[in-house]
Amino acid sequence: MSEHSDQDPRTGETLGAPAPEPGSGLDRDPDEWATGEEPMTAAQRSYLDTLAREAGEELPADLTKAEASKHIDRLQDRSDRVGDE
């Protein structure tokens, strides 16, 4: 059996790891991302749309991945949807 606590009991498969990998870039500035200038992903667009609606903000629909990430971080700080951990 796997050491992962988030193991899917149906398949035995897991995603991720029980702890972040050193140097994995979890705290890397979006401006340093290799793909930061690419258009935002569909997941970013959907989540950003939800956060912006809740905040009563309008944002451009042509954001890059890095720009979308920055807006998501900013709006999460203001949102009741994301609890303090």
PDB file of N, CA, C and O in Angstrom, residues 4-80:
ATOM      1  N   HIS A   4       0.843   7.480   0.705  1.00  0.00           N
ATOM      2  CA  HIS A   4       0.014   8.669   0.536  1.00  0.00           C
ATOM      3  C   HIS A   4      -1.308   8.504   1.274  1.00  0.00           C
ATOM      4  O   HIS A   4      -1.966   7.482   1.175  1.00  0.00           O
ATOM      5  N   SER A   5      -1.717   9.545   1.986  1.00  0.00           N
ATOM      6  CA  SER A   5      -2.976   9.503   2.697  1.00  0.00           C
ATOM      7  C   SER A   5      -4.150   9.860   1.800  1.00  0.00           C
ATOM      8  O   SER A   5      -5.291   9.619   2.153  1.00  0.00           O
ATOM      9  N   ASP A   6      -3.890  10.422   0.624  1.00  0.00           N
ATOM     10  CA  ASP A   6      -4.954  10.822  -0.275  1.00  0.00           C
ATOM     11  C   ASP A   6      -5.164   9.796  -1.384  1.00  0.00           C
ATOM     12  O   ASP A   6      -5.660  10.104  -2.446  1.00  0.00           O
ATOM     13  N   GLN A   7      -4.856   8.558  -1.100  1.00  0.00           N
ATOM     14  CA  GLN A   7      -4.947   7.493  -2.082  1.00  0.00           C
ATOM     15  C   GLN A   7      -6.405   7.242  -2.445  1.00  0.00           C
ATOM     16  O   GLN A   7      -7.271   7.164  -1.583  1.00  0.00           O
ATOM     17  N   ASP A   8      -6.670   7.094  -3.734  1.00  0.00           N
ATOM     18  CA  ASP A   8      -7.993   6.778  -4.230  1.00  0.00           C
ATOM     19  C   ASP A   8      -8.237   5.289  -3.970  1.00  0.00           C
ATOM     20  O   ASP A   8      -7.563   4.440  -4.535  1.00  0.00           O
ATOM     21  N   PRO A   9      -9.199   4.944  -3.106  1.00  0.00           N
ATOM     22  CA  PRO A   9      -9.412   3.535  -2.765  1.00  0.00           C
ATOM     23  C   PRO A   9      -9.894   2.697  -3.943  1.00  0.00           C
ATOM     24  O   PRO A   9      -9.736   1.489  -3.948  1.00  0.00           O
ATOM     25  N   ARG A  10     -10.445   3.347  -4.963  1.00  0.00           N
ATOM     26  CA  ARG A  10     -10.940   2.600  -6.119  1.00  0.00           C
ATOM     27  C   ARG A  10      -9.815   2.136  -7.024  1.00  0.00           C
ATOM     28  O   ARG A  10      -9.873   1.057  -7.583  1.00  0.00           O
ATOM     29  N   THR A  11      -8.778   2.956  -7.160  1.00  0.00           N
ATOM     30  CA  THR A  11      -7.722   2.624  -8.123  1.00  0.00           C
ATOM     31  C   THR A  11      -6.362   2.417  -7.479  1.00  0.00           C
ATOM     32  O   THR A  11      -5.473   1.865  -8.102  1.00  0.00           O
ATOM     33  N   GLY A  12      -6.208   2.887  -6.254  1.00  0.00           N
ATOM     34  CA  GLY A  12      -4.914   2.803  -5.600  1.00  0.00           C
ATOM     35  C   GLY A  12      -3.942   3.866  -6.076  1.00  0.00           C
ATOM     36  O   GLY A  12      -2.801   3.908  -5.646  1.00  0.00           O
ATOM     37  N   GLU A  13      -4.383   4.734  -6.991  1.00  0.00           N
ATOM     38  CA  GLU A  13      -3.511   5.766  -7.543  1.00  0.00           C
ATOM     39  C   GLU A  13      -3.607   7.044  -6.729  1.00  0.00           C
ATOM     40  O   GLU A  13      -4.625   7.316  -6.107  1.00  0.00           O
ATOM     41  N   THR A  14      -2.535   7.794  -6.740  1.00  0.00           N
ATOM     42  CA  THR A  14      -2.523   9.094  -6.080  1.00  0.00           C
ATOM     43  C   THR A  14      -1.874  10.120  -7.003  1.00  0.00           C
ATOM     44  O   THR A  14      -1.190   9.767  -7.963  1.00  0.00           O
ATOM     45  N   LEU A  15      -2.095  11.377  -6.679  1.00  0.00           N
ATOM     46  CA  LEU A  15      -1.433  12.483  -7.360  1.00  0.00           C
ATOM     47  C   LEU A  15      -0.650  13.250  -6.315  1.00  0.00           C
ATOM     48  O   LEU A  15      -1.042  13.286  -5.144  1.00  0.00           O
ATOM     49  N   GLY A  16       0.420  13.882  -6.710  1.00  0.00           N
ATOM     50  CA  GLY A  16       1.179  14.704  -5.778  1.00  0.00           C
ATOM     51  C   GLY A  16       2.082  13.881  -4.883  1.00  0.00           C
ATOM     52  O   GLY A  16       2.500  12.790  -5.232  1.00  0.00           O
ATOM     53  N   ALA A  17       2.362  14.433  -3.722  1.00  0.00           N
ATOM     54  CA  ALA A  17       3.256  13.805  -2.760  1.00  0.00           C
ATOM     55  C   ALA A  17       2.828  14.214  -1.362  1.00  0.00           C
ATOM     56  O   ALA A  17       2.145  15.222  -1.194  1.00  0.00           O
ATOM     57  N   PRO A  18       3.228  13.460  -0.343  1.00  0.00           N
ATOM     58  CA  PRO A  18       2.831  13.811   1.014  1.00  0.00           C
ATOM     59  C   PRO A  18       3.463  15.106   1.520  1.00  0.00           C
ATOM     60  O   PRO A  18       3.004  15.677   2.498  1.00  0.00           O
ATOM     61  N   ALA A  19       4.502  15.587   0.836  1.00  0.00           N
ATOM     62  CA  ALA A  19       5.148  16.846   1.212  1.00  0.00           C
ATOM     63  C   ALA A  19       5.671  17.501  -0.068  1.00  0.00           C
ATOM     64  O   ALA A  19       5.988  16.810  -1.037  1.00  0.00           O
ATOM     65  N   PRO A  20       5.741  18.839  -0.099  1.00  0.00           N
ATOM     66  CA  PRO A  20       6.259  19.499  -1.299  1.00  0.00           C
ATOM     67  C   PRO A  20       7.687  19.095  -1.603  1.00  0.00           C
ATOM     68  O   PRO A  20       8.487  18.845  -0.693  1.00  0.00           O
ATOM     69  N   GLU A  21       7.994  19.001  -2.888  1.00  0.00           N
ATOM     70  CA  GLU A  21       9.362  18.720  -3.297  1.00  0.00           C
ATOM     71  C   GLU A  21      10.216  19.962  -3.089  1.00  0.00           C
ATOM     72  O   GLU A  21       9.776  21.060  -3.419  1.00  0.00           O
ATOM     73  N   PRO A  22      11.409  19.808  -2.568  1.00  0.00           N
ATOM     74  CA  PRO A  22      12.299  20.970  -2.429  1.00  0.00           C
ATOM     75  C   PRO A  22      12.560  21.589  -3.793  1.00  0.00           C
ATOM     76  O   PRO A  22      12.815  20.887  -4.769  1.00  0.00           O
ATOM     77  N   GLY A  23      12.457  22.905  -3.859  1.00  0.00           N
ATOM     78  CA  GLY A  23      12.726  23.608  -5.114  1.00  0.00           C
ATOM     79  C   GLY A  23      11.698  23.366  -6.187  1.00  0.00           C
ATOM     80  O   GLY A  23      11.978  23.551  -7.362  1.00  0.00           O
ATOM     81  N   SER A  24      10.483  22.945  -5.807  1.00  0.00           N
ATOM     82  CA  SER A  24       9.474  22.622  -6.810  1.00  0.00           C
ATOM     83  C   SER A  24       8.820  23.838  -7.418  1.00  0.00           C
ATOM     84  O   SER A  24       8.019  23.725  -8.327  1.00  0.00           O
ATOM     85  N   GLY A  25       9.125  25.039  -6.906  1.00  0.00           N
ATOM     86  CA  GLY A  25       8.588  26.249  -7.499  1.00  0.00           C
ATOM     87  C   GLY A  25       7.244  26.661  -6.958  1.00  0.00           C
ATOM     88  O   GLY A  25       6.587  27.515  -7.522  1.00  0.00           O
ATOM     89  N   LEU A  26       6.803  26.051  -5.861  1.00  0.00           N
ATOM     90  CA  LEU A  26       5.504  26.400  -5.311  1.00  0.00           C
ATOM     91  C   LEU A  26       5.431  27.857  -4.902  1.00  0.00           C
ATOM     92  O   LEU A  26       4.363  28.447  -4.909  1.00  0.00           O
ATOM     93  N   ASP A  27       6.549  28.440  -4.524  1.00  0.00           N
ATOM     94  CA  ASP A  27       6.566  29.827  -4.097  1.00  0.00           C
ATOM     95  C   ASP A  27       7.201  30.743  -5.138  1.00  0.00           C
ATOM     96  O   ASP A  27       7.483  31.894  -4.855  1.00  0.00           O
ATOM     97  N   ARG A  28       7.435  30.229  -6.334  1.00  0.00           N
ATOM     98  CA  ARG A  28       8.086  31.011  -7.376  1.00  0.00           C
ATOM     99  C   ARG A  28       7.154  32.113  -7.863  1.00  0.00           C
ATOM    100  O   ARG A  28       5.964  31.903  -8.068  1.00  0.00           O
ATOM    101  N   ASP A  29       7.702  33.278  -8.081  1.00  0.00           N
ATOM    102  CA  ASP A  29       6.965  34.418  -8.599  1.00  0.00           C
ATOM    103  C   ASP A  29       6.452  34.082 -10.000  1.00  0.00           C
ATOM    104  O   ASP A  29       7.215  33.596 -10.834  1.00  0.00           O
ATOM    105  N   PRO A  30       5.161  34.341 -10.269  1.00  0.00           N
ATOM    106  CA  PRO A  30       4.636  34.050 -11.610  1.00  0.00           C
ATOM    107  C   PRO A  30       5.420  34.720 -12.731  1.00  0.00           C
ATOM    108  O   PRO A  30       5.447  34.206 -13.853  1.00  0.00           O
ATOM    109  N   ASP A  31       6.076  35.843 -12.458  1.00  0.00           N
ATOM    110  CA  ASP A  31       6.884  36.498 -13.480  1.00  0.00           C
ATOM    111  C   ASP A  31       8.081  35.653 -13.898  1.00  0.00           C
ATOM    112  O   ASP A  31       8.674  35.880 -14.944  1.00  0.00           O
ATOM    113  N   GLU A  32       8.451  34.668 -13.080  1.00  0.00           N
ATOM    114  CA  GLU A  32       9.587  33.795 -13.370  1.00  0.00           C
ATOM    115  C   GLU A  32       9.170  32.496 -14.052  1.00  0.00           C
ATOM    116  O   GLU A  32      10.016  31.681 -14.395  1.00  0.00           O
ATOM    117  N   TRP A  33       7.876  32.275 -14.246  1.00  0.00           N
ATOM    118  CA  TRP A  33       7.406  31.045 -14.874  1.00  0.00           C
ATOM    119  C   TRP A  33       7.836  30.993 -16.332  1.00  0.00           C
ATOM    120  O   TRP A  33       7.745  31.980 -17.069  1.00  0.00           O
ATOM    121  N   ALA A  34       8.269  29.838 -16.780  1.00  0.00           N
ATOM    122  CA  ALA A  34       8.650  29.658 -18.186  1.00  0.00           C
ATOM    123  C   ALA A  34       7.445  29.828 -19.107  1.00  0.00           C
ATOM    124  O   ALA A  34       7.578  30.286 -20.234  1.00  0.00           O
ATOM    125  N   THR A  35       6.254  29.481 -18.627  1.00  0.00           N
ATOM    126  CA  THR A  35       5.045  29.571 -19.442  1.00  0.00           C
ATOM    127  C   THR A  35       4.157  30.738 -19.024  1.00  0.00           C
ATOM    128  O   THR A  35       2.996  30.814 -19.424  1.00  0.00           O
ATOM    129  N   GLY A  36       4.679  31.658 -18.258  1.00  0.00           N
ATOM    130  CA  GLY A  36       3.892  32.757 -17.712  1.00  0.00           C
ATOM    131  C   GLY A  36       3.274  33.677 -18.746  1.00  0.00           C
ATOM    132  O   GLY A  36       2.257  34.315 -18.475  1.00  0.00           O
ATOM    133  N   GLU A  37       3.862  33.756 -19.938  1.00  0.00           N
ATOM    134  CA  GLU A  37       3.332  34.643 -20.969  1.00  0.00           C
ATOM    135  C   GLU A  37       2.280  33.965 -21.846  1.00  0.00           C
ATOM    136  O   GLU A  37       1.676  34.605 -22.705  1.00  0.00           O
ATOM    137  N   GLU A  38       2.053  32.668 -21.619  1.00  0.00           N
ATOM    138  CA  GLU A  38       1.013  31.968 -22.372  1.00  0.00           C
ATOM    139  C   GLU A  38      -0.357  32.405 -21.865  1.00  0.00           C
ATOM    140  O   GLU A  38      -0.492  32.878 -20.738  1.00  0.00           O
ATOM    141  N   PRO A  39      -1.401  32.246 -22.688  1.00  0.00           N
ATOM    142  CA  PRO A  39      -2.750  32.601 -22.230  1.00  0.00           C
ATOM    143  C   PRO A  39      -3.136  31.786 -20.991  1.00  0.00           C
ATOM    144  O   PRO A  39      -2.695  30.645 -20.824  1.00  0.00           O
ATOM    145  N   MET A  40      -3.962  32.389 -20.141  1.00  0.00           N
ATOM    146  CA  MET A  40      -4.389  31.682 -18.934  1.00  0.00           C
ATOM    147  C   MET A  40      -5.094  30.390 -19.326  1.00  0.00           C
ATOM    148  O   MET A  40      -5.653  30.267 -20.417  1.00  0.00           O
ATOM    149  N   THR A  41      -5.054  29.438 -18.410  1.00  0.00           N
ATOM    150  CA  THR A  41      -5.693  28.151 -18.655  1.00  0.00           C
ATOM    151  C   THR A  41      -7.202  28.278 -18.460  1.00  0.00           C
ATOM    152  O   THR A  41      -7.690  29.247 -17.860  1.00  0.00           O
ATOM    153  N   ALA A  42      -7.934  27.281 -18.925  1.00  0.00           N
ATOM    154  CA  ALA A  42      -9.388  27.265 -18.747  1.00  0.00           C
ATOM    155  C   ALA A  42      -9.740  27.224 -17.262  1.00  0.00           C
ATOM    156  O   ALA A  42     -10.700  27.863 -16.827  1.00  0.00           O
ATOM    157  N   ALA A  43      -8.964  26.487 -16.485  1.00  0.00           N
ATOM    158  CA  ALA A  43      -9.222  26.408 -15.041  1.00  0.00           C
ATOM    159  C   ALA A  43      -8.995  27.766 -14.380  1.00  0.00           C
ATOM    160  O   ALA A  43      -9.791  28.196 -13.530  1.00  0.00           O
ATOM    161  N   GLN A  44      -7.912  28.452 -14.750  1.00  0.00           N
ATOM    162  CA  GLN A  44      -7.662  29.782 -14.207  1.00  0.00           C
ATOM    163  C   GLN A  44      -8.799  30.732 -14.583  1.00  0.00           C
ATOM    164  O   GLN A  44      -9.281  31.496 -13.753  1.00  0.00           O
ATOM    165  N   ARG A  45      -9.214  30.680 -15.829  1.00  0.00           N
ATOM    166  CA  ARG A  45     -10.274  31.568 -16.313  1.00  0.00           C
ATOM    167  C   ARG A  45     -11.565  31.359 -15.525  1.00  0.00           C
ATOM    168  O   ARG A  45     -12.204  32.315 -15.093  1.00  0.00           O
ATOM    169  N   SER A  46     -11.941  30.109 -15.328  1.00  0.00           N
ATOM    170  CA  SER A  46     -13.169  29.794 -14.611  1.00  0.00           C
ATOM    171  C   SER A  46     -13.104  30.264 -13.159  1.00  0.00           C
ATOM    172  O   SER A  46     -14.027  30.908 -12.658  1.00  0.00           O
ATOM    173  N   TYR A  47     -12.007  29.943 -12.477  1.00  0.00           N
ATOM    174  CA  TYR A  47     -11.857  30.318 -11.072  1.00  0.00           C
ATOM    175  C   TYR A  47     -11.753  31.832 -10.918  1.00  0.00           C
ATOM    176  O   TYR A  47     -12.369  32.420 -10.023  1.00  0.00           O
ATOM    177  N   LEU A  48     -11.019  32.466 -11.802  1.00  0.00           N
ATOM    178  CA  LEU A  48     -10.867  33.919 -11.752  1.00  0.00           C
ATOM    179  C   LEU A  48     -12.207  34.601 -12.005  1.00  0.00           C
ATOM    180  O   LEU A  48     -12.534  35.601 -11.360  1.00  0.00           O
ATOM    181  N   ASP A  49     -12.992  34.061 -12.914  1.00  0.00           N
ATOM    182  CA  ASP A  49     -14.321  34.612 -13.175  1.00  0.00           C
ATOM    183  C   ASP A  49     -15.174  34.551 -11.904  1.00  0.00           C
ATOM    184  O   ASP A  49     -15.834  35.527 -11.542  1.00  0.00           O
ATOM    185  N   THR A  50     -15.134  33.420 -11.209  1.00  0.00           N
ATOM    186  CA  THR A  50     -15.895  33.271  -9.963  1.00  0.00           C
ATOM    187  C   THR A  50     -15.428  34.270  -8.914  1.00  0.00           C
ATOM    188  O   THR A  50     -16.244  34.965  -8.295  1.00  0.00           O
ATOM    189  N   LEU A  51     -14.117  34.348  -8.701  1.00  0.00           N
ATOM    190  CA  LEU A  51     -13.580  35.266  -7.689  1.00  0.00           C
ATOM    191  C   LEU A  51     -13.883  36.721  -8.035  1.00  0.00           C
ATOM    192  O   LEU A  51     -14.246  37.517  -7.154  1.00  0.00           O
ATOM    193  N   ALA A  52     -13.737  37.086  -9.302  1.00  0.00           N
ATOM    194  CA  ALA A  52     -13.980  38.466  -9.715  1.00  0.00           C
ATOM    195  C   ALA A  52     -15.450  38.836  -9.555  1.00  0.00           C
ATOM    196  O   ALA A  52     -15.776  39.939  -9.101  1.00  0.00           O
ATOM    197  N   ARG A  53     -16.345  37.926  -9.901  1.00  0.00           N
ATOM    198  CA  ARG A  53     -17.779  38.185  -9.714  1.00  0.00           C
ATOM    199  C   ARG A  53     -18.091  38.419  -8.243  1.00  0.00           C
ATOM    200  O   ARG A  53     -18.840  39.333  -7.898  1.00  0.00           O
ATOM    201  N   GLU A  54     -17.539  37.569  -7.380  1.00  0.00           N
ATOM    202  CA  GLU A  54     -17.779  37.717  -5.946  1.00  0.00           C
ATOM    203  C   GLU A  54     -17.246  39.044  -5.419  1.00  0.00           C
ATOM    204  O   GLU A  54     -17.816  39.613  -4.497  1.00  0.00           O
ATOM    205  N   ALA A  55     -16.153  39.517  -6.007  1.00  0.00           N
ATOM    206  CA  ALA A  55     -15.536  40.773  -5.562  1.00  0.00           C
ATOM    207  C   ALA A  55     -16.133  41.989  -6.271  1.00  0.00           C
ATOM    208  O   ALA A  55     -15.806  43.119  -5.929  1.00  0.00           O
ATOM    209  N   GLY A  56     -17.004  41.760  -7.261  1.00  0.00           N
ATOM    210  CA  GLY A  56     -17.581  42.865  -8.008  1.00  0.00           C
ATOM    211  C   GLY A  56     -16.574  43.562  -8.905  1.00  0.00           C
ATOM    212  O   GLY A  56     -16.632  44.760  -9.116  1.00  0.00           O
ATOM    213  N   GLU A  57     -15.628  42.783  -9.435  1.00  0.00           N
ATOM    214  CA  GLU A  57     -14.583  43.335 -10.311  1.00  0.00           C
ATOM    215  C   GLU A  57     -14.734  42.797 -11.724  1.00  0.00           C
ATOM    216  O   GLU A  57     -15.230  41.694 -11.927  1.00  0.00           O
ATOM    217  N   GLU A  58     -14.296  43.590 -12.673  1.00  0.00           N
ATOM    218  CA  GLU A  58     -14.189  43.141 -14.055  1.00  0.00           C
ATOM    219  C   GLU A  58     -12.719  43.120 -14.426  1.00  0.00           C
ATOM    220  O   GLU A  58     -11.977  44.050 -14.098  1.00  0.00           O
ATOM    221  N   LEU A  59     -12.310  42.046 -15.076  1.00  0.00           N
ATOM    222  CA  LEU A  59     -10.915  41.874 -15.486  1.00  0.00           C
ATOM    223  C   LEU A  59     -10.870  41.570 -16.974  1.00  0.00           C
ATOM    224  O   LEU A  59     -11.816  40.997 -17.522  1.00  0.00           O
ATOM    225  N   PRO A  60      -9.765  41.909 -17.648  1.00  0.00           N
ATOM    226  CA  PRO A  60      -9.640  41.565 -19.063  1.00  0.00           C
ATOM    227  C   PRO A  60      -9.678  40.051 -19.256  1.00  0.00           C
ATOM    228  O   PRO A  60      -9.197  39.292 -18.405  1.00  0.00           O
ATOM    229  N   ALA A  61     -10.252  39.610 -20.352  1.00  0.00           N
ATOM    230  CA  ALA A  61     -10.363  38.177 -20.631  1.00  0.00           C
ATOM    231  C   ALA A  61      -9.135  37.619 -21.329  1.00  0.00           C
ATOM    232  O   ALA A  61      -9.062  36.420 -21.572  1.00  0.00           O
ATOM    233  N   ASP A  62      -8.154  38.465 -21.622  1.00  0.00           N
ATOM    234  CA  ASP A  62      -6.976  38.006 -22.365  1.00  0.00           C
ATOM    235  C   ASP A  62      -5.723  37.989 -21.491  1.00  0.00           C
ATOM    236  O   ASP A  62      -4.623  38.249 -21.967  1.00  0.00           O
ATOM    237  N   LEU A  63      -5.876  37.656 -20.232  1.00  0.00           N
ATOM    238  CA  LEU A  63      -4.738  37.628 -19.307  1.00  0.00           C
ATOM    239  C   LEU A  63      -3.786  36.477 -19.622  1.00  0.00           C
ATOM    240  O   LEU A  63      -4.196  35.441 -20.152  1.00  0.00           O
ATOM    241  N   THR A  64      -2.537  36.656 -19.252  1.00  0.00           N
ATOM    242  CA  THR A  64      -1.562  35.563 -19.341  1.00  0.00           C
ATOM    243  C   THR A  64      -1.702  34.695 -18.096  1.00  0.00           C
ATOM    244  O   THR A  64      -2.377  35.065 -17.129  1.00  0.00           O
ATOM    245  N   LYS A  65      -1.033  33.549 -18.104  1.00  0.00           N
ATOM    246  CA  LYS A  65      -1.037  32.676 -16.935  1.00  0.00           C
ATOM    247  C   LYS A  65      -0.512  33.404 -15.700  1.00  0.00           C
ATOM    248  O   LYS A  65      -1.072  33.291 -14.613  1.00  0.00           O
ATOM    249  N   ALA A  66       0.568  34.149 -15.876  1.00  0.00           N
ATOM    250  CA  ALA A  66       1.168  34.859 -14.747  1.00  0.00           C
ATOM    251  C   ALA A  66       0.237  35.943 -14.227  1.00  0.00           C
ATOM    252  O   ALA A  66       0.047  36.086 -13.008  1.00  0.00           O
ATOM    253  N   GLU A  67      -0.369  36.718 -15.137  1.00  0.00           N
ATOM    254  CA  GLU A  67      -1.291  37.770 -14.712  1.00  0.00           C
ATOM    255  C   GLU A  67      -2.502  37.189 -14.001  1.00  0.00           C
ATOM    256  O   GLU A  67      -2.940  37.701 -12.962  1.00  0.00           O
ATOM    257  N   ALA A  68      -3.048  36.110 -14.553  1.00  0.00           N
ATOM    258  CA  ALA A  68      -4.207  35.463 -13.934  1.00  0.00           C
ATOM    259  C   ALA A  68      -3.859  34.971 -12.537  1.00  0.00           C
ATOM    260  O   ALA A  68      -4.639  35.137 -11.596  1.00  0.00           O
ATOM    261  N   SER A  69      -2.683  34.387 -12.383  1.00  0.00           N
ATOM    262  CA  SER A  69      -2.258  33.883 -11.081  1.00  0.00           C
ATOM    263  C   SER A  69      -2.183  34.999 -10.053  1.00  0.00           C
ATOM    264  O   SER A  69      -2.613  34.842  -8.908  1.00  0.00           O
ATOM    265  N   LYS A  70      -1.644  36.130 -10.467  1.00  0.00           N
ATOM    266  CA  LYS A  70      -1.538  37.272  -9.546  1.00  0.00           C
ATOM    267  C   LYS A  70      -2.918  37.777  -9.127  1.00  0.00           C
ATOM    268  O   LYS A  70      -3.144  38.077  -7.959  1.00  0.00           O
ATOM    269  N   HIS A  71      -3.840  37.851 -10.087  1.00  0.00           N
ATOM    270  CA  HIS A  71      -5.197  38.284  -9.750  1.00  0.00           C
ATOM    271  C   HIS A  71      -5.885  37.264  -8.840  1.00  0.00           C
ATOM    272  O   HIS A  71      -6.591  37.634  -7.909  1.00  0.00           O
ATOM    273  N   ILE A  72      -5.686  35.982  -9.115  1.00  0.00           N
ATOM    274  CA  ILE A  72      -6.272  34.945  -8.265  1.00  0.00           C
ATOM    275  C   ILE A  72      -5.757  35.088  -6.842  1.00  0.00           C
ATOM    276  O   ILE A  72      -6.537  35.069  -5.879  1.00  0.00           O
ATOM    277  N   ASP A  73      -4.454  35.237  -6.677  1.00  0.00           N
ATOM    278  CA  ASP A  73      -3.881  35.405  -5.334  1.00  0.00           C
ATOM    279  C   ASP A  73      -4.473  36.616  -4.633  1.00  0.00           C
ATOM    280  O   ASP A  73      -4.853  36.555  -3.461  1.00  0.00           O
ATOM    281  N   ARG A  74      -4.577  37.723  -5.358  1.00  0.00           N
ATOM    282  CA  ARG A  74      -5.099  38.957  -4.776  1.00  0.00           C
ATOM    283  C   ARG A  74      -6.559  38.794  -4.367  1.00  0.00           C
ATOM    284  O   ARG A  74      -6.956  39.163  -3.255  1.00  0.00           O
ATOM    285  N   LEU A  75      -7.358  38.192  -5.249  1.00  0.00           N
ATOM    286  CA  LEU A  75      -8.780  38.046  -4.969  1.00  0.00           C
ATOM    287  C   LEU A  75      -9.052  36.988  -3.899  1.00  0.00           C
ATOM    288  O   LEU A  75     -10.013  37.101  -3.147  1.00  0.00           O
ATOM    289  N   GLN A  76      -8.204  35.970  -3.828  1.00  0.00           N
ATOM    290  CA  GLN A  76      -8.354  34.966  -2.769  1.00  0.00           C
ATOM    291  C   GLN A  76      -8.173  35.606  -1.397  1.00  0.00           C
ATOM    292  O   GLN A  76      -8.848  35.222  -0.450  1.00  0.00           O
ATOM    293  N   ASP A  77      -7.270  36.560  -1.299  1.00  0.00           N
ATOM    294  CA  ASP A  77      -7.037  37.243  -0.031  1.00  0.00           C
ATOM    295  C   ASP A  77      -8.279  37.986   0.435  1.00  0.00           C
ATOM    296  O   ASP A  77      -8.463  38.200   1.633  1.00  0.00           O
ATOM    297  N   ARG A  78      -9.131  38.386  -0.505  1.00  0.00           N
ATOM    298  CA  ARG A  78     -10.343  39.143  -0.183  1.00  0.00           C
ATOM    299  C   ARG A  78     -11.579  38.268  -0.089  1.00  0.00           C
ATOM    300  O   ARG A  78     -12.632  38.728   0.331  1.00  0.00           O
ATOM    301  N   SER A  79     -11.493  37.018  -0.503  1.00  0.00           N
ATOM    302  CA  SER A  79     -12.648  36.161  -0.635  1.00  0.00           C
ATOM    303  C   SER A  79     -12.977  35.392   0.645  1.00  0.00           C
ATOM    304  O   SER A  79     -12.079  34.932   1.352  1.00  0.00           O
ATOM    305  N   ASP A  80     -14.263  35.232   0.894  1.00  0.00           N
ATOM    306  CA  ASP A  80     -14.719  34.360   1.980  1.00  0.00           C
ATOM    307  C   ASP A  80     -14.628  32.898   1.550  1.00  0.00           C
ATOM    308  O   ASP A  80     -14.690  32.007   2.378  1.00  0.00           O
TER     309      ASP A  80
END
